[in-house]
PDB file of C-alpha atoms in Angstrom:
ATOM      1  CA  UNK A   1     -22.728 -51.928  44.133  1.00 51.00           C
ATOM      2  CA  UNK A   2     -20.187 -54.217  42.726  1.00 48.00           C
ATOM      3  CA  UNK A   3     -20.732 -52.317  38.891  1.00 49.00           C
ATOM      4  CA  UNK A   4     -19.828 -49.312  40.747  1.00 53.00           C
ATOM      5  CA  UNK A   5     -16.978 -51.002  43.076  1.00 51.00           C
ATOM      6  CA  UNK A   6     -15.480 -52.318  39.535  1.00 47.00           C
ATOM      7  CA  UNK A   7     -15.944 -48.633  38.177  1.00 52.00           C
ATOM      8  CA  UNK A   8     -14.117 -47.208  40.749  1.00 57.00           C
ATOM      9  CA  UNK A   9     -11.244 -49.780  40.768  1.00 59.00           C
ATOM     10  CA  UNK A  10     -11.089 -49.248  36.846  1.00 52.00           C
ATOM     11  CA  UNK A  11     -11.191 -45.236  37.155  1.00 54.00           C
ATOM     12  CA  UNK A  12      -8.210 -45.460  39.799  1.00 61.00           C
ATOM     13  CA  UNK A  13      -6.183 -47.981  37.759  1.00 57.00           C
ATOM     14  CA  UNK A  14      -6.525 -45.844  34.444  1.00 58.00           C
ATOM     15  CA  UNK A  15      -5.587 -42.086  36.873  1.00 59.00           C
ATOM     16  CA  UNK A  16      -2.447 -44.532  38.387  1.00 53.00           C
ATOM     17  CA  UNK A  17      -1.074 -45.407  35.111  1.00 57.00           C
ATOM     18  CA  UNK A  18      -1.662 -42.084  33.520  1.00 53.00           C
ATOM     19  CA  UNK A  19       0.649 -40.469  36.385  1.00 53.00           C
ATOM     20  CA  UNK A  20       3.030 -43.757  36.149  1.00 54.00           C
ATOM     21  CA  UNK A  21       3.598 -42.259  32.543  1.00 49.00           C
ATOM     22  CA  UNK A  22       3.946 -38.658  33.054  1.00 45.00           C
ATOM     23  CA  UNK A  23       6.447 -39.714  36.527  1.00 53.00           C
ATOM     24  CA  UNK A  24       7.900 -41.722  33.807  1.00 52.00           C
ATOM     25  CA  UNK A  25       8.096 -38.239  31.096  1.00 49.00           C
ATOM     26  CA  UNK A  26      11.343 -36.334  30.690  1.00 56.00           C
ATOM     27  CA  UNK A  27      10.785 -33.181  32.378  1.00 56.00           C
ATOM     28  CA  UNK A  28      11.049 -31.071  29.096  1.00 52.00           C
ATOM     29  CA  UNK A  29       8.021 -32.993  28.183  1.00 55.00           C
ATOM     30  CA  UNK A  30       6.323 -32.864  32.307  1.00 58.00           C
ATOM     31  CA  UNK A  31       6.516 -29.167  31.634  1.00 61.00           C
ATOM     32  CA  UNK A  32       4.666 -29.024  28.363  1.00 62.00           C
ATOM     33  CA  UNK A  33       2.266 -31.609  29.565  1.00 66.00           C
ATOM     34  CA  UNK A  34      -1.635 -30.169  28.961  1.00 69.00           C
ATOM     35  CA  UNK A  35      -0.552 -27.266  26.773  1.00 75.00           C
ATOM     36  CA  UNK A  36      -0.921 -26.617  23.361  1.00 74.00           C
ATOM     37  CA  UNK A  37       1.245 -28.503  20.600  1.00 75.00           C
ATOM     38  CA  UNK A  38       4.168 -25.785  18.514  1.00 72.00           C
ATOM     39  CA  UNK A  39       1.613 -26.628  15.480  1.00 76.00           C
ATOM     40  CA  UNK A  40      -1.117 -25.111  18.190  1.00 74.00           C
ATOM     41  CA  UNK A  41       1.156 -22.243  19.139  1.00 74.00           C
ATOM     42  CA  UNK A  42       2.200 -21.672  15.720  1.00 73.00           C
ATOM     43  CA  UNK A  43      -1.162 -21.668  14.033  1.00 70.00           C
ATOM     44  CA  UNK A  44      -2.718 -19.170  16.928  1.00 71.00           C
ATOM     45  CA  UNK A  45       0.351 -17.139  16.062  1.00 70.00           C
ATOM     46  CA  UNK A  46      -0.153 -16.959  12.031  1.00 67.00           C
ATOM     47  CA  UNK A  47      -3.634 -15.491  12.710  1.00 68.00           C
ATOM     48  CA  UNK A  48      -2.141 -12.199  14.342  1.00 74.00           C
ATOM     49  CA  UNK A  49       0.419 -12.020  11.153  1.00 81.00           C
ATOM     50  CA  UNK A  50      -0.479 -10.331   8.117  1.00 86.00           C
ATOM     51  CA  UNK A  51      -1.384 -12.849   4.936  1.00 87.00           C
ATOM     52  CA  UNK A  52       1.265 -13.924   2.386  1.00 85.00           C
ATOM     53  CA  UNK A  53       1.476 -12.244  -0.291  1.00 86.00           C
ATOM     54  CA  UNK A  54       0.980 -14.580  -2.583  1.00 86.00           C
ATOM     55  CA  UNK A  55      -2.346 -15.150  -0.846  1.00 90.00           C
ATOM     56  CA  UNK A  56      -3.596 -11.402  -1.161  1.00 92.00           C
ATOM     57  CA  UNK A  57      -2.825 -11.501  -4.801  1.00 89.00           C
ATOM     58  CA  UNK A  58      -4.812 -14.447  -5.487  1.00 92.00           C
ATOM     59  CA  UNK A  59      -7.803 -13.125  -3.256  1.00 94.00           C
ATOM     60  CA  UNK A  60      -7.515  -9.739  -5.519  1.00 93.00           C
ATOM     61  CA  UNK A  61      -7.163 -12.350  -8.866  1.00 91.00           C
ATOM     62  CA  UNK A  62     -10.238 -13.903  -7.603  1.00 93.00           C
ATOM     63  CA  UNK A  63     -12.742 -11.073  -6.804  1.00 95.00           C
ATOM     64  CA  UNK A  64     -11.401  -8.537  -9.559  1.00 92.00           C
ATOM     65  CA  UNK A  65     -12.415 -11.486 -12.066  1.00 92.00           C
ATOM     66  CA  UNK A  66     -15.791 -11.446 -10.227  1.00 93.00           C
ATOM     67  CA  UNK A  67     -16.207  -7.975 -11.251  1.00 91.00           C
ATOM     68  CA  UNK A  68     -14.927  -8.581 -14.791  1.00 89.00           C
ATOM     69  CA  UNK A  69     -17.638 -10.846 -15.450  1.00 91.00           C
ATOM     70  CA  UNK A  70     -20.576  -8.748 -14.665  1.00 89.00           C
ATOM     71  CA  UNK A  71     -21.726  -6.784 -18.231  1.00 87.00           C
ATOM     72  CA  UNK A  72     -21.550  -4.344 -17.077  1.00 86.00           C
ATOM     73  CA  UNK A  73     -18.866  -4.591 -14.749  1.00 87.00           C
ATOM     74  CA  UNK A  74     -18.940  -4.368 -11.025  1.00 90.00           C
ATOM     75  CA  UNK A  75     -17.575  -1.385  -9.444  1.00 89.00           C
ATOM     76  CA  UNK A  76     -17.422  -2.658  -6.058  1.00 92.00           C
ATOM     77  CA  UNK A  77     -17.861  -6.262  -4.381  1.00 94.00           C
ATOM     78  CA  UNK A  78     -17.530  -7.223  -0.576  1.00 95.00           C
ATOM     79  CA  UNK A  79     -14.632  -9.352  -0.009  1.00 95.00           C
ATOM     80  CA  UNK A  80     -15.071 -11.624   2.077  1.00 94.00           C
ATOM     81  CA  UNK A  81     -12.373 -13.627   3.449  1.00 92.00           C
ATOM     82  CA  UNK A  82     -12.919 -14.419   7.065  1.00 88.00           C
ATOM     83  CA  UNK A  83      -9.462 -16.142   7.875  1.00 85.00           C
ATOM     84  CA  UNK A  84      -7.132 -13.127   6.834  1.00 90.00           C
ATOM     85  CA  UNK A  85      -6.063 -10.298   9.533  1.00 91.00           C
ATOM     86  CA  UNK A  86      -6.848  -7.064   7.413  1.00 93.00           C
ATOM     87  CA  UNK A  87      -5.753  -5.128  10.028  1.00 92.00           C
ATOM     88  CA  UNK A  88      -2.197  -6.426  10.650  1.00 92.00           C
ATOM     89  CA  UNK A  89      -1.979  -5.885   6.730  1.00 92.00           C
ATOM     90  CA  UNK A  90      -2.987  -2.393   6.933  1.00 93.00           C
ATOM     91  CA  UNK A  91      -1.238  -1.496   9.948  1.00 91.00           C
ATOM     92  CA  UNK A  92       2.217  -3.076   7.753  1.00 89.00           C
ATOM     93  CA  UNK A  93       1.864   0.138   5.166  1.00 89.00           C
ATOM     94  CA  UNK A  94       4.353   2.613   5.481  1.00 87.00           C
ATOM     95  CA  UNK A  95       3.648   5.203   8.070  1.00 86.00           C
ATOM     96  CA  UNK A  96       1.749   7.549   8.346  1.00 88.00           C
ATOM     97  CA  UNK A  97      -0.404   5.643   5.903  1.00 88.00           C
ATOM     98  CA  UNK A  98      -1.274   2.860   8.137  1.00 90.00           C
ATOM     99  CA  UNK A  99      -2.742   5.329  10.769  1.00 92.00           C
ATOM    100  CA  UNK A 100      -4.710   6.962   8.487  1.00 91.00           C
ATOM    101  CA  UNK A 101      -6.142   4.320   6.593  1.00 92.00           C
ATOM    102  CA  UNK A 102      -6.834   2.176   9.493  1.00 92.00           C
ATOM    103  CA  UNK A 103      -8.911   5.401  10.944  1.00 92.00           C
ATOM    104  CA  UNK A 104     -11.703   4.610  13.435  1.00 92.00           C
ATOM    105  CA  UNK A 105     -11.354   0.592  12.547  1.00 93.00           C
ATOM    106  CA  UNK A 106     -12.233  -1.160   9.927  1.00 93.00           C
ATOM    107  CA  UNK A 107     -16.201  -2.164   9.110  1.00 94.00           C
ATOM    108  CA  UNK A 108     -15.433  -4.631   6.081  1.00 95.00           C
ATOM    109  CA  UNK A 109     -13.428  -4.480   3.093  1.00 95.00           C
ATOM    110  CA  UNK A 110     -13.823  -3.790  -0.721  1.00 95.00           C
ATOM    111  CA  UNK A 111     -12.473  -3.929  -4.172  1.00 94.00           C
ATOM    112  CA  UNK A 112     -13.408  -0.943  -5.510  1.00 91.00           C
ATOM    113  CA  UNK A 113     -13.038   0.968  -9.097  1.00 87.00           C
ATOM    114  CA  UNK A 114     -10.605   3.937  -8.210  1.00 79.00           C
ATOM    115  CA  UNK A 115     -10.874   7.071  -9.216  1.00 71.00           C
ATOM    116  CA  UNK A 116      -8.740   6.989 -11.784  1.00 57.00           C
ATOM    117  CA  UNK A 117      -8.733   8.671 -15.328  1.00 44.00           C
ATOM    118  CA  UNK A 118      -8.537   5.089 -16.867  1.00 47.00           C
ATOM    119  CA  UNK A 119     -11.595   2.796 -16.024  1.00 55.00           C
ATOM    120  CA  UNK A 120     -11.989  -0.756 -14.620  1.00 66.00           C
ATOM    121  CA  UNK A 121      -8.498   0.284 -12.168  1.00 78.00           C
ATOM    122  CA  UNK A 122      -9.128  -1.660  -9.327  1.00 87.00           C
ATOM    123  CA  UNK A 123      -7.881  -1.469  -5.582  1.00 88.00           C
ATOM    124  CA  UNK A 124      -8.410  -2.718  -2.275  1.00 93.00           C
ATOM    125  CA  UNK A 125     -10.595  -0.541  -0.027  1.00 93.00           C
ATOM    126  CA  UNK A 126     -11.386  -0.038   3.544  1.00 94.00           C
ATOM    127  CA  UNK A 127     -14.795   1.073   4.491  1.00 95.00           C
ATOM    128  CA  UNK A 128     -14.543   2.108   8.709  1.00 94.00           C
ATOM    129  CA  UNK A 129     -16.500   2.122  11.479  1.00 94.00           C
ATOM    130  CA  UNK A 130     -17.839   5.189  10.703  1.00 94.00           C
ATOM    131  CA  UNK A 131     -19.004   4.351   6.866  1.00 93.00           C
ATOM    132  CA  UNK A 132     -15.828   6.619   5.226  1.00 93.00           C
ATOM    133  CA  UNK A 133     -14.014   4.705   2.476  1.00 93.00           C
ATOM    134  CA  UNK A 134     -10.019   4.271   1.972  1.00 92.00           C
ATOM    135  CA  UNK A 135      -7.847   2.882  -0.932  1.00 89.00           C
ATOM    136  CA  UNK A 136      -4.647   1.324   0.042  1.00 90.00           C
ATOM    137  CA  UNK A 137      -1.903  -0.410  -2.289  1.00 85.00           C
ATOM    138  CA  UNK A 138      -1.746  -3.904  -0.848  1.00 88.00           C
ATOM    139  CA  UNK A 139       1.806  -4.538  -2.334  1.00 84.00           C
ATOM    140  CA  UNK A 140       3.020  -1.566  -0.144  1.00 83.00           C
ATOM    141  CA  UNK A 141       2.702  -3.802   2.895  1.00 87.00           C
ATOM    142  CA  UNK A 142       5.238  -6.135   1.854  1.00 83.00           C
ATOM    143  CA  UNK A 143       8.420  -3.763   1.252  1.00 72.00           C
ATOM    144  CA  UNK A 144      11.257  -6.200   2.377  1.00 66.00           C
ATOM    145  CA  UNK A 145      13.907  -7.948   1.365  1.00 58.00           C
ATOM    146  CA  UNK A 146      11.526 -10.865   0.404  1.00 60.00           C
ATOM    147  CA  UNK A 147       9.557  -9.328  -1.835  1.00 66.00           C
ATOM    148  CA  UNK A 148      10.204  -7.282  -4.633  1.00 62.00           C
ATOM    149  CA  UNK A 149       7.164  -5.022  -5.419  1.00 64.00           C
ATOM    150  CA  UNK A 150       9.203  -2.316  -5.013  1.00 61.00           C
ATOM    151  CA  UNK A 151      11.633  -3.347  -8.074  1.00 64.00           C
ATOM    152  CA  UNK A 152      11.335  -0.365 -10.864  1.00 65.00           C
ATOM    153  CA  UNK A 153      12.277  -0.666 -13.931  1.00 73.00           C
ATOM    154  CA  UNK A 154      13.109   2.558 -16.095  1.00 75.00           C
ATOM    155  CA  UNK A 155      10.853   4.170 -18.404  1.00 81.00           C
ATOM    156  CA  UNK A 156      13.047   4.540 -21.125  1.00 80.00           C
ATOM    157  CA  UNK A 157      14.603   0.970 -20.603  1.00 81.00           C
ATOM    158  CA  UNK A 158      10.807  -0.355 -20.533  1.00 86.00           C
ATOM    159  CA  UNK A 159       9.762   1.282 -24.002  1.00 87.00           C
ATOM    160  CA  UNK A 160      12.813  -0.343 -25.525  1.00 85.00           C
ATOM    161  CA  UNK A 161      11.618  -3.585 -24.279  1.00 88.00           C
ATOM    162  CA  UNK A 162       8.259  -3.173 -25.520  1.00 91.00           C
ATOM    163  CA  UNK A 163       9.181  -1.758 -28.824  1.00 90.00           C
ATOM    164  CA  UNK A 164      11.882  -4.315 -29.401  1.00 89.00           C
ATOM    165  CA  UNK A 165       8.944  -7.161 -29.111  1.00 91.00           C
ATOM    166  CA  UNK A 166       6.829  -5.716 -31.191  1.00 91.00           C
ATOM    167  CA  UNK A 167       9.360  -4.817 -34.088  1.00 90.00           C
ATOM    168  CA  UNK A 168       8.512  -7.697 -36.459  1.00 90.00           C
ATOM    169  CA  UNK A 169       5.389  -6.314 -36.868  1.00 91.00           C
ATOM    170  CA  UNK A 170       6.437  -3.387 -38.265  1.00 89.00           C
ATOM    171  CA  UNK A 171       9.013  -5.040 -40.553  1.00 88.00           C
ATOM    172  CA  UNK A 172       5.787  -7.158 -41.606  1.00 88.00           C
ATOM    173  CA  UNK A 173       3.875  -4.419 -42.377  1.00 87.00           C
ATOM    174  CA  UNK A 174       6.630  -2.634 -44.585  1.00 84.00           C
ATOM    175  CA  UNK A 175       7.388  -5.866 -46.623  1.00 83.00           C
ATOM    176  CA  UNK A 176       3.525  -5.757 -47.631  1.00 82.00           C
ATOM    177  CA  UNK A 177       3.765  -1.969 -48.955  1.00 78.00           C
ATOM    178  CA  UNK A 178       6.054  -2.766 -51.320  1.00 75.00           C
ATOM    179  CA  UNK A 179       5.669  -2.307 -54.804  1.00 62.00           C
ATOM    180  CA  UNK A 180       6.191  -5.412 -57.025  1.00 54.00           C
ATOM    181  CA  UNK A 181       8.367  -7.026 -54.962  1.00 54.00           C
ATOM    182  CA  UNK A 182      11.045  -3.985 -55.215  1.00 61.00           C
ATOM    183  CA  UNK A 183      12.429  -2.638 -52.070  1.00 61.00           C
ATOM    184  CA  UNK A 184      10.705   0.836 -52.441  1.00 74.00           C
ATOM    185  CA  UNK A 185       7.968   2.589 -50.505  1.00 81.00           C
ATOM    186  CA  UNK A 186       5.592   5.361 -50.873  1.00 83.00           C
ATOM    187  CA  UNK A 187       5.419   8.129 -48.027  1.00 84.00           C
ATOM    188  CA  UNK A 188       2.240   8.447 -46.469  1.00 85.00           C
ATOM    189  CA  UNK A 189       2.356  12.323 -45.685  1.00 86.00           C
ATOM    190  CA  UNK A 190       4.311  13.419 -49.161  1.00 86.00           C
ATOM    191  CA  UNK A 191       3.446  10.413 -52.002  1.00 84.00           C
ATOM    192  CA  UNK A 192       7.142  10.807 -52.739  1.00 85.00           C
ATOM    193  CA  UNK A 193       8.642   6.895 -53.453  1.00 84.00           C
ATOM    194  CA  UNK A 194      11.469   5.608 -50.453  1.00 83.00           C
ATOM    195  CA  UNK A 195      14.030   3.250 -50.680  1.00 83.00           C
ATOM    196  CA  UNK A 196      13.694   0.759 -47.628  1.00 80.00           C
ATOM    197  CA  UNK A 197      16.334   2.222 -46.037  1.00 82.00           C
ATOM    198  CA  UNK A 198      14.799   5.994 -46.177  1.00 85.00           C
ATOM    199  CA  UNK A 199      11.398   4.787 -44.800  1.00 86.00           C
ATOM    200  CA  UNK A 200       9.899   4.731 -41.353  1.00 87.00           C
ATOM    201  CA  UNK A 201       6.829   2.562 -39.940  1.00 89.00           C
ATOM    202  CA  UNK A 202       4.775   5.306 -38.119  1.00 87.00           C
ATOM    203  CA  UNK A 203       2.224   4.291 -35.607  1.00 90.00           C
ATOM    204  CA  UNK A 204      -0.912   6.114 -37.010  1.00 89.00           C
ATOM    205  CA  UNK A 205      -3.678   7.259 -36.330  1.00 90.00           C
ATOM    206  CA  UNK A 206      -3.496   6.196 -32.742  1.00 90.00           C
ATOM    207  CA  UNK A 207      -0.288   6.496 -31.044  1.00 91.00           C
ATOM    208  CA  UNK A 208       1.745   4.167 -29.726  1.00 91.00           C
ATOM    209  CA  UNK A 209       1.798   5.795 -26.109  1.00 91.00           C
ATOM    210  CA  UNK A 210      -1.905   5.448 -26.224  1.00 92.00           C
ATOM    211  CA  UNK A 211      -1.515   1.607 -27.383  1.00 92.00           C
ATOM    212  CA  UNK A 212       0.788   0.562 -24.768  1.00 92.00           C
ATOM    213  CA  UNK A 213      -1.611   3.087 -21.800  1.00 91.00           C
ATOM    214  CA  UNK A 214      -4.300   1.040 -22.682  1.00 91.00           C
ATOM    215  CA  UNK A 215      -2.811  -2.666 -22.114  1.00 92.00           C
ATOM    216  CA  UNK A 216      -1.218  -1.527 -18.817  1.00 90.00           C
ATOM    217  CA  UNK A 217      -5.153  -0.429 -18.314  1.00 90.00           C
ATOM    218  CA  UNK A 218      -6.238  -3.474 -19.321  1.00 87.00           C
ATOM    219  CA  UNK A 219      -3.582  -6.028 -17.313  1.00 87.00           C
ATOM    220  CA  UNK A 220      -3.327  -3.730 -14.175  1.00 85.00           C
ATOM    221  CA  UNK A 221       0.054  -3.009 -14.294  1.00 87.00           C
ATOM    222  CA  UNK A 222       2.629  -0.108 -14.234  1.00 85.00           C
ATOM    223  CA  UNK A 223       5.099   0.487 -16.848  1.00 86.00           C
ATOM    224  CA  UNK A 224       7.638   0.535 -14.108  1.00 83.00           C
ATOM    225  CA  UNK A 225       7.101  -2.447 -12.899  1.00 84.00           C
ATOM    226  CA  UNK A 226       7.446  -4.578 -16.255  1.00 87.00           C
ATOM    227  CA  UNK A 227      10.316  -6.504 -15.499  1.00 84.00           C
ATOM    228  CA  UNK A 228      13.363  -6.429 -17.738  1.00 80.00           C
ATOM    229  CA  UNK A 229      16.037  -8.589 -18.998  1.00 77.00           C
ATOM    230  CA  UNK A 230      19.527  -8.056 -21.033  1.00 71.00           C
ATOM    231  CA  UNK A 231      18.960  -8.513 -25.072  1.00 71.00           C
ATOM    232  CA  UNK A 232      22.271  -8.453 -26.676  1.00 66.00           C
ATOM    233  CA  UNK A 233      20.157  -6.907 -29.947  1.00 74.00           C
ATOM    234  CA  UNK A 234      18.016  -4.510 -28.562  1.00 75.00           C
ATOM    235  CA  UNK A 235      19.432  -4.033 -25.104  1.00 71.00           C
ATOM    236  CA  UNK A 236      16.470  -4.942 -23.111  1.00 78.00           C
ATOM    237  CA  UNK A 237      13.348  -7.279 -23.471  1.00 83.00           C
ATOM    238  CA  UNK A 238      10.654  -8.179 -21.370  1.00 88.00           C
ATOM    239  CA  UNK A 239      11.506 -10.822 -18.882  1.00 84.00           C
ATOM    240  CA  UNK A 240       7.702 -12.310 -18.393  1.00 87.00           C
ATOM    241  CA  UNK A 241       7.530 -14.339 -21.762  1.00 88.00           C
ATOM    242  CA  UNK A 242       3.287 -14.575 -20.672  1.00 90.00           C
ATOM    243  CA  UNK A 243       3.376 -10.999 -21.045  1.00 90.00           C
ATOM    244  CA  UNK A 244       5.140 -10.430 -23.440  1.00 92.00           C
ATOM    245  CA  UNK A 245       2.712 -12.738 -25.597  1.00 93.00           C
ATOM    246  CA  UNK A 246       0.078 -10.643 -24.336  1.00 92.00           C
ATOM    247  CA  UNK A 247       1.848  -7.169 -25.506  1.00 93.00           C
ATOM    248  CA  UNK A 248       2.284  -9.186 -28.880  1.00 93.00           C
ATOM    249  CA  UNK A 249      -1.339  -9.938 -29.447  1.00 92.00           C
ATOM    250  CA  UNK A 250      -2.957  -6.996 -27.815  1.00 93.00           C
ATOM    251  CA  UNK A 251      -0.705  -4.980 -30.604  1.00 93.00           C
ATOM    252  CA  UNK A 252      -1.164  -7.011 -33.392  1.00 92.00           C
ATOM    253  CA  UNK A 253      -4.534  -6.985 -32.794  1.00 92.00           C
ATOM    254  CA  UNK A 254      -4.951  -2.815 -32.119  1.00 91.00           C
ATOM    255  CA  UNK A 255      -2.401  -1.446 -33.627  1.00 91.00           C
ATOM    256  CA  UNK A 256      -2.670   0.831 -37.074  1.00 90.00           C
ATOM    257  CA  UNK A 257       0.628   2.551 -38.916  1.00 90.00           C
ATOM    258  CA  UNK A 258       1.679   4.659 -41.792  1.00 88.00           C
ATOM    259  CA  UNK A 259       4.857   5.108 -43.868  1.00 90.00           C
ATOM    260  CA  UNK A 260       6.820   8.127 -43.693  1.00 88.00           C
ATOM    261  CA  UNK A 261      10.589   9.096 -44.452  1.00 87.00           C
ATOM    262  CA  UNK A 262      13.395   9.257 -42.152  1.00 86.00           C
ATOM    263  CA  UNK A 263      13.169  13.022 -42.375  1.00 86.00           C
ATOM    264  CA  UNK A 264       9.370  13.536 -41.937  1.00 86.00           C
ATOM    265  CA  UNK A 265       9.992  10.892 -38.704  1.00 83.00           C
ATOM    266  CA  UNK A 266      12.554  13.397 -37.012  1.00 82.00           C
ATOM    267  CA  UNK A 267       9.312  16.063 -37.597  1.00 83.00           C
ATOM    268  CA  UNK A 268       6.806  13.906 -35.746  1.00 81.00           C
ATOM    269  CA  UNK A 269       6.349  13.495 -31.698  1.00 79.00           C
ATOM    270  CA  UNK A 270       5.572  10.200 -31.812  1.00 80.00           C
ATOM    271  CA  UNK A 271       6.516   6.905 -33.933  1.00 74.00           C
TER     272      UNK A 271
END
């Protein structure tokens, strides 16, 4: 009895001074007494939001590498990312497209080979309720003024960038074709002999449209969206200097050329 006498007394102190401190609370603070903290609010509130982007391109990074390393390659793998809000990120695409990629609801989600005429072009996918499968652009989701997927450079502007990178290669490969160290070359297509001037570095057999399609293939990206810089010799060059190592070594490595005159060049489609 006295154990339970002391309990009591204790329990009644500890409820007195509890309500001596809240009496004792600003009423702000009276108000918010018992509910969640901002962090709690905010936190509750980031889970209805659609991910950063940053984090959707390193959850694409991460399971298109996945695939990568399979031999053969995977075509398809579950992602599986239980804290991000796929749906809030599908229902941010441009309209109509949210609607109708949402559909019935979605079942789970996949990256997924598209149909593409290149292979190993990956995209996000939404498999519904009702087992039909989606693609969607993830980067479409995220058209504002904080982002800047939407940034496009110009074909034309692009190729100049690319070319410009990659001319040292071909002034390379012209110093080795001449002929005892004079500044005169031989013509691939006629055998008649060029002064340095006259002759043109022609990439041959392959092309070097299908040089430059198969590195965008290869680092999933669009020629439009290779960002560009001012080049006070060329006019343009690539503004990613990682990439542009990449373009270096991936041509380097692949590319083939001929010589040709000036006037057999303005005959061809492609240099």
């Amino acid at each position: 009895l006295k154990l339970q006498a002391v309990g009591r007394t204790f329990l009644s102190c500890r409820r007195a001074r509890s309500e001596s401190i809240v009496s004792k609370m600003p009423s702000v603070l009276k108000a918010r007494a018992g509910k969640p903290s901002v962090a709690e609010m905010k936190a509750q509130l980031n889970q209805l939001h659609k991910p950063a982007a940053t984090t959707v391109e390193a959850i694409f990074t991460k399971y298109h590498q996945i695939c990568l390393a399979h031999e053969p390659p995977l075509t398809e793998i579950h992602v599986n990312e239980p804290g991000i809000n796929w749906k809030s990120l599908v229902m941010s695409l441009p309209a109509p497209e949210n609607v109708t990629v949402l559909g019935c609801g979605i079942r789970r989600v996949l990256l997924k080979q598209a149909d593409c005429v290149y292979d190993s072009i990956y995209r996000f996918h939404i498999e519904r309720r009702d087992l039909t499968v989606v693609m969607f652009e993830f980067r479409n989701a995220y058209d504002d003024p904080y982002h800047h997927y939407k940034d496009k450079s110009f074909k034309d502007d692009v190729d100049t960038a690319l070319r410009a990178a990659i001319l040292p290669h071909l002034v390379q490969f012209k110093e080795l074709h001449c002929k005892d160290s004079q500044m005169e070359l031989v013509s691939h297509i006629s055998g008649v002999a060029l002064p340095w001037e006259k002759s043109v570095v022609q990439h041959f057999p392959v092309t070097f449209k299908t040089l430059l399609d198969a590195f965008l293939n290869e680092n999933q990206i669009e020629l439009e969206n290779i960002k560009l810089d001012f080049d006070e010799n060329h006019g343009y060059r690539i503004k990613d200097p990682e990439l542009m190592d990449k373009w270096c070594t991936f041509h380097r490595a692949q590319a083939q050329y001929r010589i040709i005159s000036t006037d057999e060049a303005m005959e061809q489609d492609h240099l």
